Coordinates of C-alpha atoms (C1' of nucleotides) in Angstrom, one line a residue:
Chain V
X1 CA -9.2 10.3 -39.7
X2 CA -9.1 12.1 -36.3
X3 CA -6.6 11.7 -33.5
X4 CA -7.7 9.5 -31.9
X5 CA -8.2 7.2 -34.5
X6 CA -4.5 8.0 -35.8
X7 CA -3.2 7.5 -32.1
X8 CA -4.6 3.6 -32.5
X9 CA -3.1 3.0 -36.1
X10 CA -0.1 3.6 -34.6
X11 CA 0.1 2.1 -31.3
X12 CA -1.7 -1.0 -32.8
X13 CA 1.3 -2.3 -34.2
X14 CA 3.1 -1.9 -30.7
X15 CA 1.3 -4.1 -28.8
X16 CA 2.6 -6.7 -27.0
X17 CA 1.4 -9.8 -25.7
X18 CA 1.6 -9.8 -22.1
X19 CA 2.1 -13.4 -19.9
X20 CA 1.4 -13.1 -15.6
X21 CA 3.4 -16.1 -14.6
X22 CA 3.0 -17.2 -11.0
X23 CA 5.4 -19.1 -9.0
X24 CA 3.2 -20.7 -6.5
X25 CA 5.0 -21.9 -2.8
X26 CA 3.8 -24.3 -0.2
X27 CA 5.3 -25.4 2.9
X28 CA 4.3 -29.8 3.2
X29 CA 6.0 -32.5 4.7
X30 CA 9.4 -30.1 6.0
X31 CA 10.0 -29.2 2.0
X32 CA 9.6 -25.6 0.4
X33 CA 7.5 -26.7 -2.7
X34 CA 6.5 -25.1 -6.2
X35 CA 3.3 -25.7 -8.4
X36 CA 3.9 -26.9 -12.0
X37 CA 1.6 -27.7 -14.5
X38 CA 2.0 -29.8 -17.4
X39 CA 1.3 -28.3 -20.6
X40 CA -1.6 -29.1 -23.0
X41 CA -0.3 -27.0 -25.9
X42 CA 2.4 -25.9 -27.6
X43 CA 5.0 -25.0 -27.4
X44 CA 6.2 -27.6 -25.0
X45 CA 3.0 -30.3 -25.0
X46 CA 3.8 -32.6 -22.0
X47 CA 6.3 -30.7 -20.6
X48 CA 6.2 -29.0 -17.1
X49 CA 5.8 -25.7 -16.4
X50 CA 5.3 -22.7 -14.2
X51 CA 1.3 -22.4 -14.6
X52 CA 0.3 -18.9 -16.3
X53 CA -1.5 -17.2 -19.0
X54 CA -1.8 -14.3 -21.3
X55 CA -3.4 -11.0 -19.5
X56 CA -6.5 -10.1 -20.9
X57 CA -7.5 -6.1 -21.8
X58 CA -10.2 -5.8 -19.2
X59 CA -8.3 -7.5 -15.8
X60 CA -5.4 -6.1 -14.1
X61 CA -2.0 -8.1 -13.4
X62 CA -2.9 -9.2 -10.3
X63 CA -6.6 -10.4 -11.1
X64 CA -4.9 -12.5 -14.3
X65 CA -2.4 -14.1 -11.8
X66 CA -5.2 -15.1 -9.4
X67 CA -7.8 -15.9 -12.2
X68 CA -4.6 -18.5 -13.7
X69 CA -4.2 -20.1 -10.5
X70 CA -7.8 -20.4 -9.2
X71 CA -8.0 -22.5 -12.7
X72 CA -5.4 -24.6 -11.7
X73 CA -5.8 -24.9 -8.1
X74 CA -9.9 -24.4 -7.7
X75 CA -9.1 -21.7 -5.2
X76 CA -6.7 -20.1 -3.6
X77 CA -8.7 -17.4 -0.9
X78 CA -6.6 -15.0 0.7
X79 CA -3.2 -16.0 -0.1
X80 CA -0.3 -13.7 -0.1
X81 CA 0.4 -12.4 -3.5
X82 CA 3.4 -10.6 -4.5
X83 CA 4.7 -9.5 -7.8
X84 CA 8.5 -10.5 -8.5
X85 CA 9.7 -9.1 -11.9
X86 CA 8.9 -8.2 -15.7
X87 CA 11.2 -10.5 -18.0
X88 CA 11.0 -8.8 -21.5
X89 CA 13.7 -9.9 -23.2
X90 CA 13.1 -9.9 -27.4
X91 CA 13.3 -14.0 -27.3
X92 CA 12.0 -15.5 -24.5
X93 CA 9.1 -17.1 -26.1
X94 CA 9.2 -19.6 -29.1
X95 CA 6.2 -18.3 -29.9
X96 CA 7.1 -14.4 -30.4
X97 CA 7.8 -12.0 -27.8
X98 CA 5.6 -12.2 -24.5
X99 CA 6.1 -9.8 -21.2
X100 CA 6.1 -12.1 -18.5
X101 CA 5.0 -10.5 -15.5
X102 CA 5.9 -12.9 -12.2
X103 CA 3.8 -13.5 -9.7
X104 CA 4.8 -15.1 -6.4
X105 CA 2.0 -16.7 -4.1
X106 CA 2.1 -18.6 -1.1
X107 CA -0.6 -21.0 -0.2
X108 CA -0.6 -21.6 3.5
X109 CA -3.1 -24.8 3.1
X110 CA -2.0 -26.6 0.0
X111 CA -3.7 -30.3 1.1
X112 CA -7.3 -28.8 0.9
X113 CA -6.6 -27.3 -2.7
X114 CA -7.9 -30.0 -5.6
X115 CA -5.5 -29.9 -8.2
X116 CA -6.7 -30.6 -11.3
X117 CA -6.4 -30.1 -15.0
X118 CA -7.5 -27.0 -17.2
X119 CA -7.6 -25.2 -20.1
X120 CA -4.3 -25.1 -20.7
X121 CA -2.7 -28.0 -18.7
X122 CA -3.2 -31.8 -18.2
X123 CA -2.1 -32.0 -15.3
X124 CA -0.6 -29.8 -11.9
X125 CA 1.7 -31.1 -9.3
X126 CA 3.9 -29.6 -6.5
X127 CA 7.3 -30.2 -6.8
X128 CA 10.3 -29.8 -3.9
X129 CA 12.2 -27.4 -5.1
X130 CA 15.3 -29.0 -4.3
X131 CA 14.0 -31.7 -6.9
X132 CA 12.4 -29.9 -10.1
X133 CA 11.7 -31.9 -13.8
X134 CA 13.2 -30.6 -17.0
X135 CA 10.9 -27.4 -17.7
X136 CA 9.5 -26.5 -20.8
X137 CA 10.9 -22.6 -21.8
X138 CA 13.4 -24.1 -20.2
X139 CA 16.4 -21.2 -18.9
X140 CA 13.4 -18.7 -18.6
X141 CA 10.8 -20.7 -16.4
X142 CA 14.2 -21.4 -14.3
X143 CA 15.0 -18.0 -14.0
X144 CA 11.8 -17.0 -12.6
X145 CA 11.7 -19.9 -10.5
X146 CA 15.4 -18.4 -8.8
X147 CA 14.0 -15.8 -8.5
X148 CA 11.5 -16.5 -6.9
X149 CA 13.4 -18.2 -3.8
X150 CA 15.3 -15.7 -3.5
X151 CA 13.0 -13.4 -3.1
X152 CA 10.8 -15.3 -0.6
X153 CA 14.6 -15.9 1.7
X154 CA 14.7 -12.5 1.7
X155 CA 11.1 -12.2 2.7
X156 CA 11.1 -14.5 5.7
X157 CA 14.3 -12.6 7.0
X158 CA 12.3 -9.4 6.8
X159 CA 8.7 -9.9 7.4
X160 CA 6.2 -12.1 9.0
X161 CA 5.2 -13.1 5.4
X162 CA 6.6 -17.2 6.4
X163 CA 3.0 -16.9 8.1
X164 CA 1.4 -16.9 5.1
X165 CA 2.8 -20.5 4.4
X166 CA 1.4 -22.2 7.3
X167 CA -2.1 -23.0 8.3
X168 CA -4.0 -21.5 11.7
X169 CA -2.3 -23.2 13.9
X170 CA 1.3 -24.4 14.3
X171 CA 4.3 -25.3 16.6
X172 CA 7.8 -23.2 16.6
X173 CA 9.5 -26.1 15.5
X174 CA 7.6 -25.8 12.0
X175 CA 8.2 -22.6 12.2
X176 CA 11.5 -23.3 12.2
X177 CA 11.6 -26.4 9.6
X178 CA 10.3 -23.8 7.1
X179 CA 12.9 -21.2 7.6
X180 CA 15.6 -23.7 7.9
X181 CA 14.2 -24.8 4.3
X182 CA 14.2 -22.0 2.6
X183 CA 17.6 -20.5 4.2
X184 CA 18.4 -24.4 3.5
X185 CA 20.8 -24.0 6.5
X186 CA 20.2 -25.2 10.5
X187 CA 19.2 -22.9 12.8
X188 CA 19.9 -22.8 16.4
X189 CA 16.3 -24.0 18.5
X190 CA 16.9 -21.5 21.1
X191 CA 18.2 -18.4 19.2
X192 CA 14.9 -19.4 16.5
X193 CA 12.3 -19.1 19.6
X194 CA 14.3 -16.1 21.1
X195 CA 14.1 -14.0 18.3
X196 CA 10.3 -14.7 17.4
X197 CA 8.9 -14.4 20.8
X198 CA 11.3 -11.1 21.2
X199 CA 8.9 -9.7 18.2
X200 CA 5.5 -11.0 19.8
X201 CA 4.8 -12.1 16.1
X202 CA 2.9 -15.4 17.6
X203 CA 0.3 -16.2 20.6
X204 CA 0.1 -19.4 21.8
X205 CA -3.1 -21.0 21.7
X206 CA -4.8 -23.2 24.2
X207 CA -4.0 -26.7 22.1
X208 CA -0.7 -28.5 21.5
X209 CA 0.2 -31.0 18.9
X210 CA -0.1 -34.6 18.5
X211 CA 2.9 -35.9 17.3
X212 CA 5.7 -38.1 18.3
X213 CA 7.1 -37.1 21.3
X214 CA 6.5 -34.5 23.9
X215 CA 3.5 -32.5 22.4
X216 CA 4.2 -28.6 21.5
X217 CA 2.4 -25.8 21.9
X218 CA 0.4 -24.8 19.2
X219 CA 0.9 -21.2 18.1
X220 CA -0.9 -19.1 15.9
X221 CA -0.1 -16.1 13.9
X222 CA -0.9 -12.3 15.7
X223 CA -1.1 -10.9 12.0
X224 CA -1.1 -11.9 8.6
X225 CA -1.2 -8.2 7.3
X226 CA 2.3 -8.3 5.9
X227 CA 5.2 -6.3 8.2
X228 CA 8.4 -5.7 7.4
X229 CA 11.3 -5.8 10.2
X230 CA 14.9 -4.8 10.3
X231 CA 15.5 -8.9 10.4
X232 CA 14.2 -11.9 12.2
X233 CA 16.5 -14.3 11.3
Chain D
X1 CA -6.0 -22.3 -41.1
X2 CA -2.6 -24.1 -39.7
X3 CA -2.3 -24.1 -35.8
X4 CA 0.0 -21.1 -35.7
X5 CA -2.4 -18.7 -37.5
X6 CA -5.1 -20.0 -35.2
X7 CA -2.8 -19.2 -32.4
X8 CA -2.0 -16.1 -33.7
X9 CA -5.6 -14.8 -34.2
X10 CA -6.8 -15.8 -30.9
X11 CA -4.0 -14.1 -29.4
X12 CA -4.0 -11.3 -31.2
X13 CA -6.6 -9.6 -29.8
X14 CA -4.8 -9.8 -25.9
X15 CA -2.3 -7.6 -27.0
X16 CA -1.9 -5.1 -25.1
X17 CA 0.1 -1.6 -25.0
X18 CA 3.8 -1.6 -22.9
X19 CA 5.7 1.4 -21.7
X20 CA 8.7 1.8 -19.8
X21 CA 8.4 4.3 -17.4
X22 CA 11.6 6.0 -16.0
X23 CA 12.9 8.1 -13.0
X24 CA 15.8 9.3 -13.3
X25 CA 17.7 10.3 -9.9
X26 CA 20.3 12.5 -9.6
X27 CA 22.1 14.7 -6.8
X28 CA 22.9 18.4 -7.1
X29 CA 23.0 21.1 -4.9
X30 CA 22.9 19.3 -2.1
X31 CA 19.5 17.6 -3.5
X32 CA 18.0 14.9 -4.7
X33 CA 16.6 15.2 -8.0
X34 CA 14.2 13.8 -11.0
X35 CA 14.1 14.2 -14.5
X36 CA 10.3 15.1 -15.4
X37 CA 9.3 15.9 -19.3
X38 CA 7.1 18.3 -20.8
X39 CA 4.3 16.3 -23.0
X40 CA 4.2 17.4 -26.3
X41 CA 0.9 15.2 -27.1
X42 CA -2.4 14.2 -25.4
X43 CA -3.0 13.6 -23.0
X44 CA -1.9 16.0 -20.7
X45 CA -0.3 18.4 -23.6
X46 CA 1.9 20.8 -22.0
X47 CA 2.0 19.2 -18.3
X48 CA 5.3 17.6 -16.7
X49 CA 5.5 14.1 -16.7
X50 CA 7.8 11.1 -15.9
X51 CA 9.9 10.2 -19.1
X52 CA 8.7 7.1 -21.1
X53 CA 7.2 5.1 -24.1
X54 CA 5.6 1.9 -25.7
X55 CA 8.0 -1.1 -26.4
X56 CA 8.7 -2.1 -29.0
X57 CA 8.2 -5.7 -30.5
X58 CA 12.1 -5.7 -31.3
X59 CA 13.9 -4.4 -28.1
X60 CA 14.1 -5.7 -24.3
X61 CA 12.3 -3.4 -21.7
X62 CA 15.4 -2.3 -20.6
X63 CA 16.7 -1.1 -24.1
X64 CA 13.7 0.8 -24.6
X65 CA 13.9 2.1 -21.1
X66 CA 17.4 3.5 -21.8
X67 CA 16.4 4.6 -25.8
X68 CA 13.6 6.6 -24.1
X69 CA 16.1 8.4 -21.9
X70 CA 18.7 8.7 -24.3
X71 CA 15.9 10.8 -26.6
X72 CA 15.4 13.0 -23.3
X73 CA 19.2 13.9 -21.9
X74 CA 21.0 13.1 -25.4
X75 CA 22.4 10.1 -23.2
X76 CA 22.9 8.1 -20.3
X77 CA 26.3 5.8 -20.6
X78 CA 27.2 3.6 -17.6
X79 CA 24.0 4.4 -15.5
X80 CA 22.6 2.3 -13.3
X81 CA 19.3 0.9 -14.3
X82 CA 17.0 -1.0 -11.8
X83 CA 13.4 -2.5 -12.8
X84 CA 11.3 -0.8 -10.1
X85 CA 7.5 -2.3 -11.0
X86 CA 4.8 -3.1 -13.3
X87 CA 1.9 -0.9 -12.6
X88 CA -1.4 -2.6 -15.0
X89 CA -4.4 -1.4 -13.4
X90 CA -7.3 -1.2 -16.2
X91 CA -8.0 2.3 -15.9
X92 CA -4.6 4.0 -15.3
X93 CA -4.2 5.2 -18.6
X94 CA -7.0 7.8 -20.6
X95 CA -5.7 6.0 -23.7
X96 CA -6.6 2.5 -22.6
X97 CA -5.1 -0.3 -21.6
X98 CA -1.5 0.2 -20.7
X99 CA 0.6 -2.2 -19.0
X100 CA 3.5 0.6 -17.5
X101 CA 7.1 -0.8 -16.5
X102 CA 8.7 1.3 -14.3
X103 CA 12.6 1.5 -14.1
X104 CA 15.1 3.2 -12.0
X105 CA 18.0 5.2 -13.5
X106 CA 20.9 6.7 -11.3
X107 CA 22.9 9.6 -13.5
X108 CA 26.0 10.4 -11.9
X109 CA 27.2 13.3 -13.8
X110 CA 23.7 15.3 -14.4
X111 CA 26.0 18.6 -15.3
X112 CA 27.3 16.8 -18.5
X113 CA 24.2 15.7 -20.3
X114 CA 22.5 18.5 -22.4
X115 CA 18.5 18.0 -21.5
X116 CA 16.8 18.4 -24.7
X117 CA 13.3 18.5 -26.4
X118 CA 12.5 15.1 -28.4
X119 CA 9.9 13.7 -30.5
X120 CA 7.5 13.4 -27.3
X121 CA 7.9 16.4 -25.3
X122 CA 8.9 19.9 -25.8
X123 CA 11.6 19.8 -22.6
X124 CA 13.4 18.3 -19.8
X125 CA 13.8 19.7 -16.9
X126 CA 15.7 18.2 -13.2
X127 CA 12.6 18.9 -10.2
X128 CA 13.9 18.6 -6.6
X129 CA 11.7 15.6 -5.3
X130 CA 10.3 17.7 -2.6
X131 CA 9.1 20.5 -4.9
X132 CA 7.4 18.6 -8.1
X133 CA 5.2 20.6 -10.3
X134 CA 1.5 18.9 -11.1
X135 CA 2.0 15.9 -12.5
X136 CA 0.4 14.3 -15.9
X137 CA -1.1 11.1 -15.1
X138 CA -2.1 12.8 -11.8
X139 CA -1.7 9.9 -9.5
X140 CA -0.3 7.2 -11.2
X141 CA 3.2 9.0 -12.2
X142 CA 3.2 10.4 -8.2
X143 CA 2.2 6.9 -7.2
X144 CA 5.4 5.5 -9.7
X145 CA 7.9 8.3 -8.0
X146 CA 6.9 7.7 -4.7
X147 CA 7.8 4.1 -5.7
X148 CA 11.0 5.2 -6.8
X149 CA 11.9 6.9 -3.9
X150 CA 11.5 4.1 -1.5
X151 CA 13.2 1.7 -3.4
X152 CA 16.1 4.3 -3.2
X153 CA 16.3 4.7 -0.1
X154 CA 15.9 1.0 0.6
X155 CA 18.6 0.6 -1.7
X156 CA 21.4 2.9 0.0
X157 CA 21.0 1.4 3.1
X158 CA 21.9 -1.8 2.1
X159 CA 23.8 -1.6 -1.2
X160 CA 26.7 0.4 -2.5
X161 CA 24.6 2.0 -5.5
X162 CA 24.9 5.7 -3.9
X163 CA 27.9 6.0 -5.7
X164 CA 25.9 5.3 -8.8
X165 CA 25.0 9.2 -8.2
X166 CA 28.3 10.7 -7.6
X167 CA 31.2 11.8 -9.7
X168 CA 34.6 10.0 -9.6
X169 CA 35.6 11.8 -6.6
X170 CA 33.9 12.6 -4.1
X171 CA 33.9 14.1 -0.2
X172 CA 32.4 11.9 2.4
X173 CA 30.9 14.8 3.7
X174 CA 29.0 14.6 0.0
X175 CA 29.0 10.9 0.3
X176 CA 26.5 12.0 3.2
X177 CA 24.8 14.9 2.2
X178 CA 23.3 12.4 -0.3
X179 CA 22.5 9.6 2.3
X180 CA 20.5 12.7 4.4
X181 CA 18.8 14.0 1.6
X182 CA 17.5 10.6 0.5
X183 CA 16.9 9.7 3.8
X184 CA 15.3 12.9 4.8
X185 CA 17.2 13.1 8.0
X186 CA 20.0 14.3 9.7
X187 CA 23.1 11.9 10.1
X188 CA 25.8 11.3 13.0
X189 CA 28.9 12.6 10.9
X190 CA 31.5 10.4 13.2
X191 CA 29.3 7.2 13.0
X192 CA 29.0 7.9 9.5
X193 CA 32.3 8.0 8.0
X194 CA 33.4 5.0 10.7
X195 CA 30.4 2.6 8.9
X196 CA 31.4 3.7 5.4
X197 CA 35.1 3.1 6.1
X198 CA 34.9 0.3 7.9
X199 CA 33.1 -1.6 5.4
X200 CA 36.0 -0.7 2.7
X201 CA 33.7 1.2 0.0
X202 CA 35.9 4.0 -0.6
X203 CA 39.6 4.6 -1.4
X204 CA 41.3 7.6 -0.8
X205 CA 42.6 9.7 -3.7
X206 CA 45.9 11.9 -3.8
X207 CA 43.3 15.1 -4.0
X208 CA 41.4 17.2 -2.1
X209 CA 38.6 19.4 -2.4
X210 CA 38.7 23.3 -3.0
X211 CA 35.7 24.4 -1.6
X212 CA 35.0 26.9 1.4
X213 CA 36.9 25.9 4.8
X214 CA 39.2 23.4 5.2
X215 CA 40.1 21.1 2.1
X216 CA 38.5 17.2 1.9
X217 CA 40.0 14.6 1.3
X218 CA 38.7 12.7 -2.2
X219 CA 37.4 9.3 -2.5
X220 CA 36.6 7.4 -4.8
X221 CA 34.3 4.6 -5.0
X222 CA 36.2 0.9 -4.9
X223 CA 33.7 -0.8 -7.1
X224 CA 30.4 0.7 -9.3
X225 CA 29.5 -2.9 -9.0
X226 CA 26.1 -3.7 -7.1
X227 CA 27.1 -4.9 -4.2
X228 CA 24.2 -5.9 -1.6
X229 CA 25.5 -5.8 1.9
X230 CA 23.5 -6.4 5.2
X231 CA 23.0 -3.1 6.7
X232 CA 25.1 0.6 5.2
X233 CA 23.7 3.3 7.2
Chain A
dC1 C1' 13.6 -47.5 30.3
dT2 C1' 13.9 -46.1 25.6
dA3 C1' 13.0 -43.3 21.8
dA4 C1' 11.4 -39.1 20.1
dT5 C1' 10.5 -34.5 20.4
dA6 C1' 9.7 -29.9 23.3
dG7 C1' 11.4 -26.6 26.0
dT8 C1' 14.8 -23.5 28.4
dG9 C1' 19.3 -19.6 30.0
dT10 C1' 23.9 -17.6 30.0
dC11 C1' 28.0 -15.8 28.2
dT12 C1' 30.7 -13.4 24.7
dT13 C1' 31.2 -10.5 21.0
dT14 C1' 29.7 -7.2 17.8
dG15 C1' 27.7 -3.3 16.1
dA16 C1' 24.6 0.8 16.6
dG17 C1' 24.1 5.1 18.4
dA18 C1' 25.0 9.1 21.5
dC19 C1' 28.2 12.5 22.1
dA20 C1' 32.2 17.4 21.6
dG21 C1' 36.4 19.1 20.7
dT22 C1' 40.6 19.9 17.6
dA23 C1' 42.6 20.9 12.8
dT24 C1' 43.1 23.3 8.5
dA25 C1' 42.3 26.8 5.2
dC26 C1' 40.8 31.4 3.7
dT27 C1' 39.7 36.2 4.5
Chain N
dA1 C1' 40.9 37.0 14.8
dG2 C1' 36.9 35.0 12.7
dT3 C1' 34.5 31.9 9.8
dA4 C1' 33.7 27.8 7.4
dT5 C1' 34.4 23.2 6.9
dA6 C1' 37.2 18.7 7.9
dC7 C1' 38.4 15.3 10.9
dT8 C1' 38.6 12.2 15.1
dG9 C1' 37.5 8.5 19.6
dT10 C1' 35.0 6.6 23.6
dC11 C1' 31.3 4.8 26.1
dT12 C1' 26.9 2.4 26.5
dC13 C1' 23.5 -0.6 25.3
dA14 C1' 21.2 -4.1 22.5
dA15 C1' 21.1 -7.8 19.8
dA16 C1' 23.4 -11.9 17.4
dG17 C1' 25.3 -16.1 18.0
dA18 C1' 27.6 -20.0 20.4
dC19 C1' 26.5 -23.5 23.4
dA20 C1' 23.9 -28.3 26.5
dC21 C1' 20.8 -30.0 29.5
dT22 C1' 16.0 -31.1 31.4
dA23 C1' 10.9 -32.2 30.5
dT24 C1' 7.1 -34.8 28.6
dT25 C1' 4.8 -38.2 26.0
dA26 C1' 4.1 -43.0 23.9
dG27 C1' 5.4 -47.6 23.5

DNA sequence: CTAATAGTGTCTTTGAGACAGTATACT
DNA sequence: AGTATACTGTCTCAAAGACACTATTAG
């Protein structure tokens, strides 16, 4: 037998499964939200679920995380993609042990997205996060999920990544509702404005918005190449 | 053929190989520095590479990141250990698909541990980071450091963990000897010993330091703890 | 004119950063 | 005395945060 074939004799017995798990945001109706799917199989039939899958041998992380969520979702073109952590501990997974690789992803126009069943769900839903079901892999999928915000509060402090969550076009004050629902805190209208036309991170278009009220200027996004900043707010 | 043995069979063939990478940090002479290993197999016999292994089915990836560096320095007790990122491009490894973890580790006293050969390389060595040696892996072990040292320097300016890489005591003129060398830069030494005691990180010690000149006062640091704060230095 | 939302400016306080001279120990 | 290192305080400027009223639209 020659190296090389020794080399796989011995490694095959060390391989692992490996899970990319995506926690997918959207920003609708003034709420942070989160994609769940409902699984098909076991372990946990019915139950819901952050959507993901097992990586195969010839796609990388991040093509496994998109490939999971176009199946869910139909598409998801250019969103932001991040990855968040590798859970590995020895018993996550009823079903043996699984590297979970977590994906974050924000959509930034969730209404045009078909939802729809797949291989391995019956169903897919966004949920408020404020207002989650009982998870299947229960402490785990919860983890991630905290995680998760966490990370994206961080990320809107930092970087013009909240971009990412809205669609072409949009007023300050949605700008604001988003950070204020991911901080979940209120945030002062005029200190909000200062500070993002201080960082020229918006033009305003030639359009305002049709609501209630006074109409707004319409704003759009200078870049959505992420930056990072010393804070925004 | 019950379900699980289906299930098993299916998945059997996604398994794929996991390593946890390491970089190990430490600060002498005035330096920043990282532990690099001399490979004892293919590929890349004989060439300097970052310390690491596959995981196994029966430990966490932070068990077998620390069982990996305990083979290399003899051990690593109380270190600080920080998931960095999962690198799992298809082609990064000759030996096929490998799904590499990277970890952080912070050694605070280097001069204690006895670098050793182990059942992968043949030695162990400390490399200031701005004088490696070719690297194994070319670009994906450079490409993991250069990770590394980001997230470092990230991490000192808004967390405590520098102390993570000091002794018990230590000088605040060491304190930021270590800040510049991570940072790369040159540092106010008034406005840095009025941010670090003003934010209560250090206590003073009933020592001082023997070195050439006048004697410094000792510190120590008030917790290990991570703590994450808005802004350090 | 009422309801609903958009838009705007000032003051105070805090912290960052620039900057240079004195003190202590050893030889 | 000379050298090597430790230690200390003030000023300026920018940004954060607190705070309340006017403007525009639809009904």
């Amino acid at each position: 037998m020659d190296n090389y074939s020794k080399f796989k004799e011995i490694t095959n017995k060390w391989k692992l499964l490996v899970a990319a798990d995506i926690v997918a945001f959207s920003f609708q109706e003034r709420q942070l939200k989160v994609l769940l799917v409902k699984r098909k199989y076991e372990p946990g039939v019915g139950q819901w679920a952050i959507p993901g899958g097992f990586v195969r041998e010839d796609e990388s992380l991040e093509e496994s995380a998109l490939r999971e969520l176009k199946e869910e979702t139909g598409l998801a073109k250019d969103c932001y993609l991040e990855q968040l952590y590798t859970f590995g501990e020895v018993t996550r997974d009823p079903r043996g042990r699984v590297i979970s690789v977590a994906y974050m992803v924000l959509i930034n126009e969730p209404e045009k997205l078909k939802l729809k069943a797949s291989d391995d769900a019956t169903d897919a839903q966004w949920f408020s996060v404020d207002d989650l079901p009982p998870l299947s892999f229960g402490s785990a999928h919860r983890k991630i999920l905290e995680y998760a915000r966490q990370r994206l509060h961080w990320k809107l402090e930092y970087s013009n990544v909240a971009f990412s969550l809205l669609g072409a076009h949009f007023t300050l004050t949605e700008l604001q509702r988003l950070y204020e629902s991911v901080y979940n805190e209120k945030l002062d209208k005029r200190n909000f404005r200062k500070k993002i036309l201080s960082l020229d991170l918006v033009d305003p278009v030639d359009k305002v918005s049709s609501e209630l009220g006074r109409p707004a200027q319409l704003y759009n996004a200078r870049t959505k190449k992420l930056k990072i900043y010393t804070r925004i707010v």
